Short mmCIF file of C-alpha atoms in Angstrom, two decimals:
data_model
loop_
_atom_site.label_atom_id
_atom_site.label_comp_id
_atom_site.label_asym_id
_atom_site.label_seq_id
_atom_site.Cartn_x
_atom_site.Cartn_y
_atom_site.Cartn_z
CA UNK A 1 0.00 0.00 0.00
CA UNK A 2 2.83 2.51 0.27
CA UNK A 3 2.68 4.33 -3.57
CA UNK A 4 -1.42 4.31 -2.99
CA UNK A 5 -0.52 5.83 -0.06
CA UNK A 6 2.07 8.61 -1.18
CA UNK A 7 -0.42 9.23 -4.52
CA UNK A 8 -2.84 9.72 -1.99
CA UNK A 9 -0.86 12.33 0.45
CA UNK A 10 0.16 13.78 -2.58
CA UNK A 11 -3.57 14.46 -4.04
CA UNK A 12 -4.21 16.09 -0.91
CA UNK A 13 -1.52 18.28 -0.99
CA UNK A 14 -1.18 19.15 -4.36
CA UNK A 15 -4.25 20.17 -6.02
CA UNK A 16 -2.48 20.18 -9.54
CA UNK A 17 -1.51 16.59 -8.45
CA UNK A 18 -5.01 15.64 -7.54
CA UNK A 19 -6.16 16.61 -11.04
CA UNK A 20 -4.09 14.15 -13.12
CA UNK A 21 -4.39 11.20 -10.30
CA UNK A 22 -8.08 11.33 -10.94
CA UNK A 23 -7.78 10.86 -14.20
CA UNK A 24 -5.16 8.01 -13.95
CA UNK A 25 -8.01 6.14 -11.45
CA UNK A 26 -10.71 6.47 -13.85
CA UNK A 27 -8.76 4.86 -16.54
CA UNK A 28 -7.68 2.16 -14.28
CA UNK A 29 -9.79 2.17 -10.61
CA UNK A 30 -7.73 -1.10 -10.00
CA UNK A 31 -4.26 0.09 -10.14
CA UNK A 32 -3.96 -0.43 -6.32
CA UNK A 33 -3.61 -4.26 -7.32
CA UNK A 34 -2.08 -4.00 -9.94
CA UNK A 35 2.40 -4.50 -9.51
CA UNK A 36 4.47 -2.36 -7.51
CA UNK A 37 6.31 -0.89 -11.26
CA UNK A 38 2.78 -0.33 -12.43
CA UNK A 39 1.60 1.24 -9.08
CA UNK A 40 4.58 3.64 -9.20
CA UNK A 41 4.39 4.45 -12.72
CA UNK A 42 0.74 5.69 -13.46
CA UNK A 43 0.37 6.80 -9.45
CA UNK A 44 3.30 8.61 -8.84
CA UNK A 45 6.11 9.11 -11.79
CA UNK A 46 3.15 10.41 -14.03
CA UNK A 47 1.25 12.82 -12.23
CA UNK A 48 5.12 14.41 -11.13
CA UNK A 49 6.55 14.48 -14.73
CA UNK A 50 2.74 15.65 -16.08
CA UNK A 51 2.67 18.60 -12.73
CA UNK A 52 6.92 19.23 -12.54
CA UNK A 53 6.01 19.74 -9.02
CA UNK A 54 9.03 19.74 -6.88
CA UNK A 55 8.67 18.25 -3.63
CA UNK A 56 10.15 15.86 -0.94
CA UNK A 57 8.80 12.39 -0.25
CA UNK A 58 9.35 11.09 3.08
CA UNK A 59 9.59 7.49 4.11
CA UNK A 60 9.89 6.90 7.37
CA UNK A 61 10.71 2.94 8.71
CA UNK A 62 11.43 1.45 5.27
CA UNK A 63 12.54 -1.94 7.60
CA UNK A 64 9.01 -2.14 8.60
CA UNK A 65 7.73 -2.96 5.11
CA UNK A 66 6.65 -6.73 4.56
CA UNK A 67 9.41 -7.46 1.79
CA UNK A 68 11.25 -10.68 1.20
CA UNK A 69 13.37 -9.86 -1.29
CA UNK A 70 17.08 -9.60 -1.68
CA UNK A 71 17.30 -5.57 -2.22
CA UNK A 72 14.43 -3.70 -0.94
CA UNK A 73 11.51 -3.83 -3.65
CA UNK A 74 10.77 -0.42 -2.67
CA UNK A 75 14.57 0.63 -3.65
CA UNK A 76 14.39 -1.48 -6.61
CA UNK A 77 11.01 0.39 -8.24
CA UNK A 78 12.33 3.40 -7.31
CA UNK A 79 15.41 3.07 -8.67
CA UNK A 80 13.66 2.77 -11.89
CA UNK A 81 11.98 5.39 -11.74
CA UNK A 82 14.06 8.10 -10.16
CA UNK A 83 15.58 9.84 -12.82
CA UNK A 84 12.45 10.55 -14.53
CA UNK A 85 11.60 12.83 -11.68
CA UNK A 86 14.44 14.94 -11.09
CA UNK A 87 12.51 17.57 -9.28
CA UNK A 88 11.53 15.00 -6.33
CA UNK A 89 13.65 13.88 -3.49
CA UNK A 90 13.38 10.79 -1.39
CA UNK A 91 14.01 11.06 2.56
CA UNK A 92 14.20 7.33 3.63
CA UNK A 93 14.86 6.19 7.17
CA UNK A 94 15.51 2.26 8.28
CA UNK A 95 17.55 0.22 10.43
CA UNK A 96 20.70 -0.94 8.06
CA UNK A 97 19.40 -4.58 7.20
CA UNK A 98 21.07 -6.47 4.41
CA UNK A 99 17.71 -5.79 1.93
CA UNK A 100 18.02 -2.24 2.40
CA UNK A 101 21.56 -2.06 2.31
CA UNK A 102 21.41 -3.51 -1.08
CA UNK A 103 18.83 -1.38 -2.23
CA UNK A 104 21.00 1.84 -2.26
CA UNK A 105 23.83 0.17 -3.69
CA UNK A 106 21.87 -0.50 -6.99
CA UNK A 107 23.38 1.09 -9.91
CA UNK A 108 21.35 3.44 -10.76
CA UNK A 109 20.48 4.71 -6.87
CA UNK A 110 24.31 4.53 -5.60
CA UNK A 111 25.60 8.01 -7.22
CA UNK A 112 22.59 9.95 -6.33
CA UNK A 113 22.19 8.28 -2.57
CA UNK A 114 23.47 10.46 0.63
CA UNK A 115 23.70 7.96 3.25
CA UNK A 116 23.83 9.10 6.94
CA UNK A 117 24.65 6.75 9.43
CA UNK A 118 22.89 7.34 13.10
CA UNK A 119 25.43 6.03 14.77
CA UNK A 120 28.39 8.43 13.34
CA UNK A 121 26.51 11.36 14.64
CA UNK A 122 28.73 12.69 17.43
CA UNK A 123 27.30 11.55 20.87
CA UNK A 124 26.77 15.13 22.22
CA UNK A 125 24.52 16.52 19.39
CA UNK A 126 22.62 13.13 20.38
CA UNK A 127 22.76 13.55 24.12
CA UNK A 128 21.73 17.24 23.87
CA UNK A 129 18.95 16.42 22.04
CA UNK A 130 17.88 13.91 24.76
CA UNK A 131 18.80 15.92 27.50
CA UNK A 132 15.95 18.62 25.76
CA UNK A 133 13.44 16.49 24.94
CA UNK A 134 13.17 15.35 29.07
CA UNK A 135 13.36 18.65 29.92
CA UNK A 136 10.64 20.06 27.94
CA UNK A 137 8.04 16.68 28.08
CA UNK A 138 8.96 16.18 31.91
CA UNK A 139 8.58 20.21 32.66
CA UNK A 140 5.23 20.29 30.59
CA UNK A 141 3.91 17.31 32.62
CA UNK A 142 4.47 19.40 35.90
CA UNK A 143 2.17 22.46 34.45
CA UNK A 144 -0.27 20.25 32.88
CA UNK A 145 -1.36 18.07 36.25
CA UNK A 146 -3.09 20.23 38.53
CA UNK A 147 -3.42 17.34 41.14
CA UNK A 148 0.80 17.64 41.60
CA UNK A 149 2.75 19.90 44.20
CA UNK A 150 6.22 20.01 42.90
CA UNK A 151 8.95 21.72 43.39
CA UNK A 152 10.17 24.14 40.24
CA UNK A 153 13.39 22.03 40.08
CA UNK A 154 11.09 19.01 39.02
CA UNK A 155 13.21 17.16 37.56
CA UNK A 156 16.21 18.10 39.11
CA UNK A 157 19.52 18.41 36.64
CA UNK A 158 20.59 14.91 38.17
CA UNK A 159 17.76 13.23 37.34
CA UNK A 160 17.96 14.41 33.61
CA UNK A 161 21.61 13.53 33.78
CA UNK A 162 20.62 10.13 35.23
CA UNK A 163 17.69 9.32 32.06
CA UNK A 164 20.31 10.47 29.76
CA UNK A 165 22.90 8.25 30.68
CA UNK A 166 20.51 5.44 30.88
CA UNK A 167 19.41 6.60 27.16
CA UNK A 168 22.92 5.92 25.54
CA UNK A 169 21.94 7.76 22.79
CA UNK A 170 18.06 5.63 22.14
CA UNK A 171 15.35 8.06 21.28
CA UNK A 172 12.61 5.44 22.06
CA UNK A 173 14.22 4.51 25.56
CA UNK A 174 13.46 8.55 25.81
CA UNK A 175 10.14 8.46 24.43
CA UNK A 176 9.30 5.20 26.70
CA UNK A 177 10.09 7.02 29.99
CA UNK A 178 8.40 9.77 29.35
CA UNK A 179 5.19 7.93 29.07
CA UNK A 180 6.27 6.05 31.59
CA UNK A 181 6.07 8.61 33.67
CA UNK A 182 3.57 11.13 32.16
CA UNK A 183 0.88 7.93 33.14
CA UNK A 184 -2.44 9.26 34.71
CA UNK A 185 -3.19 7.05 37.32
CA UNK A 186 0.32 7.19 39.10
CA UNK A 187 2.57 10.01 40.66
CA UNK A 188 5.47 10.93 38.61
CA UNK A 189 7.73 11.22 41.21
CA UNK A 190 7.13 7.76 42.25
CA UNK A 191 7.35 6.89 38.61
CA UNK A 192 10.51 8.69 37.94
CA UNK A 193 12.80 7.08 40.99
CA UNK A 194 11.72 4.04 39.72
CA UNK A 195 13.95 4.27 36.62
CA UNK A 196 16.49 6.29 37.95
CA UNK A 197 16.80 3.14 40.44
CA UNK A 198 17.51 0.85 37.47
CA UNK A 199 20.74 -0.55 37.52
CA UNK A 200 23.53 0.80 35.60
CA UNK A 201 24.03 0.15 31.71
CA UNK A 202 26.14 -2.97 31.34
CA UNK A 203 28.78 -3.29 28.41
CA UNK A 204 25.67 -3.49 25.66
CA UNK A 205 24.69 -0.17 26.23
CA UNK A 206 21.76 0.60 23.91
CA UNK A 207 19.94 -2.38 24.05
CA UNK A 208 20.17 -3.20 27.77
CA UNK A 209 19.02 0.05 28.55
CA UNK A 210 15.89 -0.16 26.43
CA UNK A 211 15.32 -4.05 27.57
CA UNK A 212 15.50 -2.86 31.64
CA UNK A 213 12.91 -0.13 30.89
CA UNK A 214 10.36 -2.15 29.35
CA UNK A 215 10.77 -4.87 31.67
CA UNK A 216 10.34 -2.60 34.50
CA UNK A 217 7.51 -1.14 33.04
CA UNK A 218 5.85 -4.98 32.64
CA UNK A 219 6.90 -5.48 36.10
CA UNK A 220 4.72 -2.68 37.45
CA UNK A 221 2.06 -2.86 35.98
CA UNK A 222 1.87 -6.79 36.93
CA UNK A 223 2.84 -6.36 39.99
CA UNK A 224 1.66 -9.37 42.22
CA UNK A 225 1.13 -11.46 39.23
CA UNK A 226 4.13 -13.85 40.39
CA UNK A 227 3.49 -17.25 38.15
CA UNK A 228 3.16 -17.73 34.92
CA UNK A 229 0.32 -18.91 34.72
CA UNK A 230 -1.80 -16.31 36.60
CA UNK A 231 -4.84 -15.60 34.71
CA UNK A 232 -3.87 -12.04 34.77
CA UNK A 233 -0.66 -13.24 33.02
CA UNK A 234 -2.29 -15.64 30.56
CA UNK A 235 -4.37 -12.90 29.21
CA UNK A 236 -0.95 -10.85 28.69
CA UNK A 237 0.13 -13.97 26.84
CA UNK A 238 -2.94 -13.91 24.67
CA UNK A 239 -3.61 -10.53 24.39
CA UNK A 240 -0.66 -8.52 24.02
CA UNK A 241 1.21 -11.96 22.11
CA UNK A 242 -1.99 -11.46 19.21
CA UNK A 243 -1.14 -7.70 19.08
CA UNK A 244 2.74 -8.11 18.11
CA UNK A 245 2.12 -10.99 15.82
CA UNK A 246 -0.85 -9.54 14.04
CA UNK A 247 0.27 -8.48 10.19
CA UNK A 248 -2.42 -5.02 10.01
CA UNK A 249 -3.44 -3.93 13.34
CA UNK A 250 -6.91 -4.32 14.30
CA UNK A 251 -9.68 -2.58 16.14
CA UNK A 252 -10.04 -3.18 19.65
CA UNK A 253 -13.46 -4.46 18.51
CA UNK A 254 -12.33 -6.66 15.95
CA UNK A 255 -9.54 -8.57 18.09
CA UNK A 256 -12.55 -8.95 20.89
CA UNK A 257 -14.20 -11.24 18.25
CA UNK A 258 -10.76 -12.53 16.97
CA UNK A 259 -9.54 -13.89 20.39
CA UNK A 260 -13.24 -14.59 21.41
CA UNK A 261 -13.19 -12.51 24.62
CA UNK A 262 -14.89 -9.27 25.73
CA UNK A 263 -13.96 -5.85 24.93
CA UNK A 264 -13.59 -4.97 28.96
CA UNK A 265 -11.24 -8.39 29.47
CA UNK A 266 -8.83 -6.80 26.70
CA UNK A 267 -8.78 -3.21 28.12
CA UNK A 268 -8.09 -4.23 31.73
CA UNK A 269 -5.48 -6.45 30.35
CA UNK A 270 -3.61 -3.29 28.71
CA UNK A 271 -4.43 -0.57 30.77
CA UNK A 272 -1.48 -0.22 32.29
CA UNK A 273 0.26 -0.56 29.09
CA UNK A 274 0.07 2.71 27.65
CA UNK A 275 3.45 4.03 27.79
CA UNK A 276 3.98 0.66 25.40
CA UNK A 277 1.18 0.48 23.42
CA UNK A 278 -0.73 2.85 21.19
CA UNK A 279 -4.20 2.17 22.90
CA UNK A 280 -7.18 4.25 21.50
CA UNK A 281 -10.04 5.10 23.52
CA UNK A 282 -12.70 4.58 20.28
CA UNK A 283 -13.30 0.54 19.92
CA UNK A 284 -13.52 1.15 16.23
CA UNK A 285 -9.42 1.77 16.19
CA UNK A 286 -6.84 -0.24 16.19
CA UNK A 287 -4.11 -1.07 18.95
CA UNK A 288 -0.79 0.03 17.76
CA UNK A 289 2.86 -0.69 19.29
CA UNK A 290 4.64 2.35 19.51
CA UNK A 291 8.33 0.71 18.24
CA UNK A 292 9.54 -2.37 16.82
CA UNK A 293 12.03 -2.43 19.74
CA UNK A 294 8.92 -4.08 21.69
CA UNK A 295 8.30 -7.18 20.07
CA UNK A 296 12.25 -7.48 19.55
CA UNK A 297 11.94 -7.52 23.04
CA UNK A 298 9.56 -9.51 24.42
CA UNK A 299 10.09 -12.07 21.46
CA UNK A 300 13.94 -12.67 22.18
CA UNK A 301 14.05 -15.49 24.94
CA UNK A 302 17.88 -14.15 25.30
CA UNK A 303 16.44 -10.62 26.24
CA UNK A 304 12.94 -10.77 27.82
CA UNK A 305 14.67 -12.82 31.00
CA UNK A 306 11.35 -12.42 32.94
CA UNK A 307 9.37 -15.52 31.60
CA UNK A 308 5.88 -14.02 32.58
CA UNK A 309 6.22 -11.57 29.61
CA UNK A 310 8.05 -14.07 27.04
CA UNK A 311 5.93 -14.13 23.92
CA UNK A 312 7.19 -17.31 22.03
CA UNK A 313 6.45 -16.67 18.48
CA UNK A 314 5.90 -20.02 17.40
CA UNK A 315 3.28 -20.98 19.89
CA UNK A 316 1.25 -17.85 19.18
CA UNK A 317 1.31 -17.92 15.51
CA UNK A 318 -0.04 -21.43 16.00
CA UNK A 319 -2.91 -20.09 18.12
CA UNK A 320 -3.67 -17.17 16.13
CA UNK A 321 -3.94 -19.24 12.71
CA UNK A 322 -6.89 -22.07 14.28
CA UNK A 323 -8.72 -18.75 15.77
CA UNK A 324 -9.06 -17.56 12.21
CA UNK A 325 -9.58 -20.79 11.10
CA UNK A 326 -12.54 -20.79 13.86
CA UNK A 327 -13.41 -17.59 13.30
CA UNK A 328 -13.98 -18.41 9.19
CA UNK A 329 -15.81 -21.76 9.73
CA UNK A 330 -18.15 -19.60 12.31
CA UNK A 331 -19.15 -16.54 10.54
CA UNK A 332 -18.34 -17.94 6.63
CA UNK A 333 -21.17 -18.56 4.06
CA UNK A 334 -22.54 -18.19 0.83
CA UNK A 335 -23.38 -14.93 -0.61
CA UNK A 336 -22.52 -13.38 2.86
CA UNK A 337 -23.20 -10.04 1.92
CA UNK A 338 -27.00 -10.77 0.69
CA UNK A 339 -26.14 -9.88 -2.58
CA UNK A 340 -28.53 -10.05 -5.61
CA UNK A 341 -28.13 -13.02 -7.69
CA UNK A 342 -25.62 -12.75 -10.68
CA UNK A 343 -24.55 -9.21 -9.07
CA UNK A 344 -21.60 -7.52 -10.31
CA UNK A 345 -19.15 -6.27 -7.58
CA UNK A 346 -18.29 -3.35 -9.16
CA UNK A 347 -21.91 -2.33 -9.52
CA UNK A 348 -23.02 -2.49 -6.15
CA UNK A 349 -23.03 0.54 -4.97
CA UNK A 350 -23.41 -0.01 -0.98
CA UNK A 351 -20.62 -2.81 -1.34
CA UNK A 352 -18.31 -1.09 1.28
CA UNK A 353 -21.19 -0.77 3.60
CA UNK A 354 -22.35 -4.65 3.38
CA UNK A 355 -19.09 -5.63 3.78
CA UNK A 356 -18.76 -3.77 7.26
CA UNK A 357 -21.61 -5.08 8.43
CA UNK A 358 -21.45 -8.82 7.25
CA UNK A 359 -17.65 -9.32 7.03
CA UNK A 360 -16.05 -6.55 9.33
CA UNK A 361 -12.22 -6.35 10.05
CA UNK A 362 -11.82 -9.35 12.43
CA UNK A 363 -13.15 -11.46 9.52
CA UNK A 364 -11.29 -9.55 6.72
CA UNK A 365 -7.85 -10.31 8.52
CA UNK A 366 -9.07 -13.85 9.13
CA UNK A 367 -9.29 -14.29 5.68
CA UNK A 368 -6.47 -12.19 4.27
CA UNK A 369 -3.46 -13.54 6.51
CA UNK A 370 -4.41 -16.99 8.20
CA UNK A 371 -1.88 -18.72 5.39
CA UNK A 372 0.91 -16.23 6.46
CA UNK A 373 0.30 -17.29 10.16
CA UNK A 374 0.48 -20.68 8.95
CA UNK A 375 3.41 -20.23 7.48
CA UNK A 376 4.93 -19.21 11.04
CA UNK A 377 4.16 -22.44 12.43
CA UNK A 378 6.93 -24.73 12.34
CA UNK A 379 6.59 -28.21 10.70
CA UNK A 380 7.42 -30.39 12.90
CA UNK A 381 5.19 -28.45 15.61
CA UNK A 382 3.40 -31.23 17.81
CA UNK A 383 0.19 -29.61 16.70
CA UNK A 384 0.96 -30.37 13.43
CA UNK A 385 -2.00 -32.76 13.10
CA UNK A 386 -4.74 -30.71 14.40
CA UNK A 387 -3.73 -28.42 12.07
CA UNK A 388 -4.01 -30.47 9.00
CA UNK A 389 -7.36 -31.14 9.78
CA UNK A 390 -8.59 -28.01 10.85
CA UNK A 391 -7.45 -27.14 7.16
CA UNK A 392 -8.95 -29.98 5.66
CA UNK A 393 -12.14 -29.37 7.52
CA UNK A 394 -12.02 -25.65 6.42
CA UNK A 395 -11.60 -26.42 3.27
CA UNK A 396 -14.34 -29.12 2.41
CA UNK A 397 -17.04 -26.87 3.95
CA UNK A 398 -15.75 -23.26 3.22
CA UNK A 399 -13.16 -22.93 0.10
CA UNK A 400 -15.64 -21.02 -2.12
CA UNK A 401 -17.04 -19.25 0.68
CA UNK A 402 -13.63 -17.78 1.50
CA UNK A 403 -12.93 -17.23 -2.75
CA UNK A 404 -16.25 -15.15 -2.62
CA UNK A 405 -15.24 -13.18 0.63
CA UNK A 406 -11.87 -12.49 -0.95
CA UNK A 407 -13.64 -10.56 -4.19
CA UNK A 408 -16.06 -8.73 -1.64
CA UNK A 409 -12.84 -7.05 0.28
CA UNK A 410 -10.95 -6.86 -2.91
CA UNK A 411 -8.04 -9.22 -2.56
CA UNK A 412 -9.10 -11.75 -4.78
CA UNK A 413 -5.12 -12.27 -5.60
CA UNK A 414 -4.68 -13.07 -1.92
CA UNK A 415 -6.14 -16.62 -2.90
CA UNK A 416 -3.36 -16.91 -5.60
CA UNK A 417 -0.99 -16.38 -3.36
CA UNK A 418 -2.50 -18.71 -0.45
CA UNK A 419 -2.45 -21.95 -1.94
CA UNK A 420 0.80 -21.60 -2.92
CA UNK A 421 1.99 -20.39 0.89
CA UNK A 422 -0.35 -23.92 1.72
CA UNK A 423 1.39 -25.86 -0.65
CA UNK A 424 4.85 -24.96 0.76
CA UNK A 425 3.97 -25.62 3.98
CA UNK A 426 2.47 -29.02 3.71
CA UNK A 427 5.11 -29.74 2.04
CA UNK A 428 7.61 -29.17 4.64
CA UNK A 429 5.56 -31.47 6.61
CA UNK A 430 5.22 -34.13 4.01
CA UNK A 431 9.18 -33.89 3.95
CA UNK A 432 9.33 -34.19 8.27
CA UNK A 433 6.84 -36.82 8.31
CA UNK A 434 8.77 -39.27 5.24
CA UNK A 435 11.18 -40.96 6.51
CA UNK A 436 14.18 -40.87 4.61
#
């Protein structure tokens, strides 16, 4: 979705822009499904070289994209592309993996690339801007909380020299303890001894700092939960483990019917997870996780040493695949929308509204990424057999049902795509299970 959703920013900013996109998306209203080249060719390149407009395109997090391929497929298009738009520049941010590393050594992207490194950035440009943003979001927190009496010195200078060692440099180790401490229903005083009592970096600066926040921050707000299998823990296990491993957030709504448990039970379970977790108070949207650095986290046995909050990816993939599978075999059926026979998708013109009422997001996602969750589940997983037959079942009673949900949402070439993710995995399992 990212050039539908840079032609899009773009329409709204540019009117001239706007203009020729419209015309582009009456020619071809499916060119959001169309190939990435294709995408970037009629949504963006043409509208640019049509307009000259000069601007700058900013994407921030390119590591975050779903991309399997050897150079970035994001690089690659552009790459293509760029020099037909001379007028437009690209500001791209992204952890240095080996895809994205690749991607700006590409021929045509290497002489025209300025790379800057984070981690060259002297340490006291860093540090200062650390040092500011605790004094300005902890100082603003004292004016804006009329229920506080502190003193003008709040926080002292040692305390902001104590978070800034602790920070080593980590913007989101910054950003954490701020909402740490900024949290409504506690004091902030109490809040901010608490990580100024942390123990000292050790000799992996960055990350241990990070990993001793959030693991503080887990520890407080389970506090008295001491066994791992406290309900109170077991619904972190389900609840927050489903919000890492889902591939498109969802409403709070829509993972209530997902995980089959009340909207309430989910709330109370992350309530004290806010300085975490992006947690909306509408039930129509969805949960968010503020950085990647979380489910790093809490996914890395190595790291998350406190095995109450150890989400083990494996096991919750597993669990999150037969929920959609249940979920799909519940609420699946023929013509689900009540559509008139022989209608034509296109032509229905309250198609978006059926399919909010009838499908709705939790089913959408069911049906969109149960293969990729699949996928996740290793094949010699004990489970293995319950799995093939919830798939067989699924598929005996509910194959065409799913096809015809697919076309309703629009992702009919999710399908394609499915039964060849199924056929890879069962045949990693046919290959466990023969014995050679």
């Amino acid at each position: 979705m990212i050039f539908p959703t840079l032609a899009f920013q773009l329409a709204c900013q540019y009117p001239r822009f706007r203009k020729e996109l419209i015309e582009v998306l009456k020619e071809r209203p499916n060119l959001g499904h169309e190939s990435l080249c294709s995408q970037m060719e009629k949504l963006i390149v043409g509208p640019l070289k049509t307009t000259s407009i000069p601007t700058l395109i900013l994407i921030d997090a390119l590591d975050e994209c779903k991309d399997e391929e050897p150079a970035s497929a994001i690089l690659s298009i552009l790459s293509r592309y760029v020099d037909e738009i001379p007028d437009v520049k690209f500001f791209i941010t992204g952890r240095p993996e080996p895809r994205i590393r690749s991607g700006f050594r590409l021929e045509s992207l290497a002489p025209i690339t300025e790379v800057l490194k984070l981690h060259e950035v002297k340490p006291a440009i860093v540090d200062n801007d650390i040092e500011l943003l605790f004094q300005t979001q902890l100082t603003n927190l004292v004016k804006n909380r009329s229920d506080l009496d502190l003193t003008k010195d709040w926080p002292s200078p040692s305390d902001i020299k104590v978070l800034c060692e602790k920070a080593a440099g980590f913007f989101i180790y910054a950003s954490t303890v701020v909402k740490f401490i900024a949290s409504q229903g506690d004091s902030p005083t109490e809040r901010l001894s608490l990580v100024t009592s942390l123990p000292q970096r050790t000799i992996e600066e960055g990350k241990s700092g990070v990993d001793q926040l959030y693991t503080k921050v887990l520890q407080q707000a389970f506090n008295g939960v001491s066994t791992d299998n406290s309900p109170r823990n077991l619904h972190f296990q389900t609840v927050v483990g489903t919000i890492l491993l889902l591939f498109n957030p969802l409403p709070i709504k829509s993972l209530s019917e997902l995980l089959g448990c009340n909207i309430p039970h989910i709330r109370t379970t992350i309530r004290s997870l806010h300085s975490l977790l992006l947690v909306p108070d509408s039930n129509e949207d969805p949960i968010r996780i503020f950085h990647k650095s979380l489910p790093d986290f809490l996914m890395d046995s190595d790291r998350c040493w406190d095995r109450r909050f150890y989400v083990e990816p494996a096991g919750h993939h597993l669990e999150i695949l037969l929920r959609c599978l249940r979920l799909m075999e519940k609420r699946l059926k023929k013509n689900i929308c009540n559509l008139e026979d022989y209608a034509i998708l296109s032509e229905v013109k309250d198609l978006h509204p059926l399919k909010k009422v009838h499908i709705g997001d939790d089913l959408e996602y069911a049906c969109r990424y149960w293969t990729k969750h699949l996928l996740a589940v290793p094949s010699d997983s004990p489970h293995i057999e319950e799995v093939q037959k919830t798939i067989d079942r699924f598929f005996t009673v509910h194959l065409l049902h799913w096809i015809e949900a697919l076309a309703i949402i629009g992702h009919l070439d999710i399908g394609v795509y499915a039964m060849s993710e199924i056929e890879q995995w069962c045949g990693l399992v046919s290959a466990i299970k023969t014995p050679h």
